[in-house]
Amino acid sequence: MRQFLKYVLATVVGLMVFSFVAFLMLLAVGSALSAASGDEVSVKENSVLKLNLNSPIREIGVDNPFGGFGPLNSEGDVIGLIDLKRALANAKLDPNIKGIYIESEYPQAGWATLEEVRNSLIDFKKSNKFITAYGEVMTEKGYYLASVADNICLNPTGALEWNGLEAEYIFFKGTLDKLNIQPMIFRVGEFKSAVEPFFRENMSEANRLQTASFLNSINDHFLQSISKSRRIGVPELRKMADDLTIQTAGDAVRAKLVTKAAYYDEVETDMKKALKIDAKKKIDFISLGKYENAKNYVEEGNLKNRIAVIVASGDITSGKGDDGIASDRVAEQIRKARLDEKVKAIVIRVNSPGGSALASDVLWREISLANKAKPVVASMSDYAASGGYYMAMGARRIVADPNTITGSIGVFGLLFNIEGFFKEKLGMTYDRVTTNTYSDFPSLTREMSAFEKNRLQQNADRFYEIFTKKAAQGRRMPVDSLKALASGRVWSGTQAKANGLVDELGGLETAVALAAKEAKLKEGDYRVRYTPEKKNALEELIKNFTGSEEERMEARLGELAPYVKYLKMLDNLQGVQARLPFEMNIR
């Protein structure tokens, strides 16, 4: 009986605890959904916009109503570039915002994205409001954003990374050899290095040449921007990187890269002085997430005239999938904008390393049709290469950021002969009956003949001719001149502007302004509408409990996640591909 009562009591206590926790979670859910409902947030006088930029920064943000709420925030926060720039433009005009406080130690974004954020911060400074940046440590990406601040503070025991940029590739040849898997590669273009990881253990000379070229172009722009902000000569900045001069916070202060070495409380004291408030009072910080619902001070223009910005981000695939650039889904968005009489111009915002050549061609066709009906301008973000460039070349004008990775006009096909793996490693063999000579073509479980391999190479050659011909038409240059820039070679935005692959350098605002000009719309005579929009709070509630497979993988594997991601990419390499080197990490 005593044991029975013990179990009953434990059950009752457990139910009470569960009910209490469920009640708290219900309150949290209600509060979070209410906060995400779009109700206008009141900004106190003398407030400071607090930007924690140590999160992934993507084209479209994730409306996370559980930011900061324990286990319900397991996937972390994702900052939307468009939302961030809109908030900075609004804060510039908001009389209640007196300054910005930035934490940018290790932002998770590409260099073109960082450039857009940095330029928006520079524009904010025209309001004569302060920007303060603080970090315990700062990577070069983090420092790139912090470098525009009036007051850059580094923890006295912290460090600043200052040793130059590197681009790292991962190679799988050794793995495939150990597994007895033979890659079958069909490519066009001396510089089309996307398949090198499968048959080499290091970079080819052609790939090393192109990587050094665009990496130095990005580094030059980085140094010139820092030089302008910090008034330090570029040669001096290079020497500090070559000599590893910056090792401590004190080194960074002496080099004038940062304003002072200070702890957070000292930084806070300085901000209170700038705000002219008592040292004992708290600073009224407002987060980016809350400020997105604050009063809008930016004039939106005429609702009857619209410029549609269609964001295409991720790998290019066929179908209507929810992730990446699914050709049917994005083509439908472009078609809808083309047929909408209120839409006077379209901006295609491309952030993609490429993908399926067939899907890229489908999107090129839809963009070309739209461009005949109304002006279409392509805006390139971190990547707009290979299939990403294929999309952009259907537009009337192309705008790239100086740090954009673009070009890579070339194609490849990749198959694997896994017969040896199954036989030698698993003891499995295959046999078959066919009605025709090549009924099982292409086969992954036997060695293909030279004739079959030649057929696959011819298919890649054919698509390369289509790619270069359409690119030449789009750029209004002879095919031979275009092919001299092609061969799969990758360029920075600055280089692409110089060789004629893009028309102008700039960010999304530049592209929107150019689209308005092409449509003969004056400033203030139009509104910008973005597709896709953020998911609503209820969708994000469900997502926080389920999450995408990729997000769960990143959350669990941390730094190992990219390597698992590389292997999973193999599932998408079906048919002829127009994409960048398999994975490129610039840091």
PDB file of N, CA and C in Angstrom, residues 14 33-34 49 70 102 185 221 268 278 281 298 312 331 349 376-378 411 445 447 535 537:
ATOM      1  N   GLY A  14       3.847  15.052 -10.457  1.00  0.00           N
ATOM      2  CA  GLY A  14       4.286  15.188 -11.849  1.00  0.00           C
ATOM      3  C   GLY A  14       3.273  15.913 -12.708  1.00  0.00           C
ATOM      4  N   LEU A  33       3.258  35.374 -29.674  1.00  0.00           N
ATOM      5  CA  LEU A  33       2.404  35.575 -30.841  1.00  0.00           C
ATOM      6  C   LEU A  33       1.847  36.995 -30.879  1.00  0.00           C
ATOM      7  N   SER A  34       1.559  37.528 -29.697  1.00  0.00           N
ATOM      8  CA  SER A  34       1.079  38.906 -29.629  1.00  0.00           C
ATOM      9  C   SER A  34       2.148  39.878 -30.086  1.00  0.00           C
ATOM     10  N   LEU A  49      19.290  51.706 -30.400  1.00  0.00           N
ATOM     11  CA  LEU A  49      18.992  50.482 -31.145  1.00  0.00           C
ATOM     12  C   LEU A  49      20.139  49.498 -30.946  1.00  0.00           C
ATOM     13  N   GLY A  70      14.416  30.517 -23.910  1.00  0.00           N
ATOM     14  CA  GLY A  70      14.867  29.180 -23.536  1.00  0.00           C
ATOM     15  C   GLY A  70      14.766  28.139 -24.622  1.00  0.00           C
ATOM     16  N   ILE A 102      26.420  48.117 -31.426  1.00  0.00           N
ATOM     17  CA  ILE A 102      26.640  46.933 -32.264  1.00  0.00           C
ATOM     18  C   ILE A 102      27.492  45.899 -31.536  1.00  0.00           C
ATOM     19  N   ILE A 185      33.228  12.223 -64.527  1.00  0.00           N
ATOM     20  CA  ILE A 185      33.088  13.673 -64.598  1.00  0.00           C
ATOM     21  C   ILE A 185      33.018  14.131 -66.047  1.00  0.00           C
ATOM     22  N   HIS A 221      39.293  45.532 -51.708  1.00  0.00           N
ATOM     23  CA  HIS A 221      38.136  46.370 -51.375  1.00  0.00           C
ATOM     24  C   HIS A 221      37.975  46.482 -49.858  1.00  0.00           C
ATOM     25  N   GLU A 268      29.407  50.994 -21.603  1.00  0.00           N
ATOM     26  CA  GLU A 268      28.078  51.465 -21.207  1.00  0.00           C
ATOM     27  C   GLU A 268      28.157  52.863 -20.595  1.00  0.00           C
ATOM     28  N   ASP A 278      22.026  60.036 -16.327  1.00  0.00           N
ATOM     29  CA  ASP A 278      22.708  59.759 -15.069  1.00  0.00           C
ATOM     30  C   ASP A 278      23.370  58.386 -15.102  1.00  0.00           C
ATOM     31  N   LYS A 281      21.272  55.398 -14.073  1.00  0.00           N
ATOM     32  CA  LYS A 281      20.117  55.005 -14.874  1.00  0.00           C
ATOM     33  C   LYS A 281      20.503  53.959 -15.924  1.00  0.00           C
ATOM     34  N   VAL A 298       9.894  56.326 -42.664  1.00  0.00           N
ATOM     35  CA  VAL A 298      10.340  56.340 -44.058  1.00  0.00           C
ATOM     36  C   VAL A 298       9.123  56.399 -44.970  1.00  0.00           C
ATOM     37  N   ALA A 312      15.599  35.454 -54.704  1.00  0.00           N
ATOM     38  CA  ALA A 312      15.913  34.079 -55.098  1.00  0.00           C
ATOM     39  C   ALA A 312      17.229  33.691 -54.437  1.00  0.00           C
ATOM     40  N   ALA A 331       9.515  30.839 -60.664  1.00  0.00           N
ATOM     41  CA  ALA A 331       8.979  31.237 -61.975  1.00  0.00           C
ATOM     42  C   ALA A 331       7.554  31.760 -61.828  1.00  0.00           C
ATOM     43  N   ARG A 349      16.573  39.576 -57.045  1.00  0.00           N
ATOM     44  CA  ARG A 349      17.673  39.558 -56.083  1.00  0.00           C
ATOM     45  C   ARG A 349      18.229  38.141 -56.025  1.00  0.00           C
ATOM     46  N   VAL A 376      13.405  44.751 -66.008  1.00  0.00           N
ATOM     47  CA  VAL A 376      13.868  43.797 -64.998  1.00  0.00           C
ATOM     48  C   VAL A 376      15.345  44.064 -64.743  1.00  0.00           C
ATOM     49  N   VAL A 377      15.696  44.255 -63.484  1.00  0.00           N
ATOM     50  CA  VAL A 377      17.084  44.480 -63.081  1.00  0.00           C
ATOM     51  C   VAL A 377      17.491  43.370 -62.132  1.00  0.00           C
ATOM     52  N   ALA A 378      18.678  42.807 -62.336  1.00  0.00           N
ATOM     53  CA  ALA A 378      19.197  41.772 -61.439  1.00  0.00           C
ATOM     54  C   ALA A 378      20.109  42.411 -60.413  1.00  0.00           C
ATOM     55  N   VAL A 411      29.562  24.437 -67.222  1.00  0.00           N
ATOM     56  CA  VAL A 411      28.663  23.381 -66.749  1.00  0.00           C
ATOM     57  C   VAL A 411      29.462  22.115 -66.476  1.00  0.00           C
ATOM     58  N   THR A 445      26.125   1.190 -61.521  1.00  0.00           N
ATOM     59  CA  THR A 445      26.568  -0.081 -60.946  1.00  0.00           C
ATOM     60  C   THR A 445      27.386  -0.914 -61.934  1.00  0.00           C
ATOM     61  N   GLU A 447      30.834  -0.238 -65.078  1.00  0.00           N
ATOM     62  CA  GLU A 447      31.706   0.686 -65.807  1.00  0.00           C
ATOM     63  C   GLU A 447      31.061   1.020 -67.147  1.00  0.00           C
ATOM     64  N   LYS A 535       7.433  34.441 -42.907  1.00  0.00           N
ATOM     65  CA  LYS A 535       6.362  33.559 -42.467  1.00  0.00           C
ATOM     66  C   LYS A 535       5.723  34.136 -41.211  1.00  0.00           C
ATOM     67  N   ALA A 537       3.769  34.215 -37.461  1.00  0.00           N
ATOM     68  CA  ALA A 537       4.199  33.696 -36.167  1.00  0.00           C
ATOM     69  C   ALA A 537       3.736  32.262 -35.937  1.00  0.00           C
TER      70      ALA A 537
END
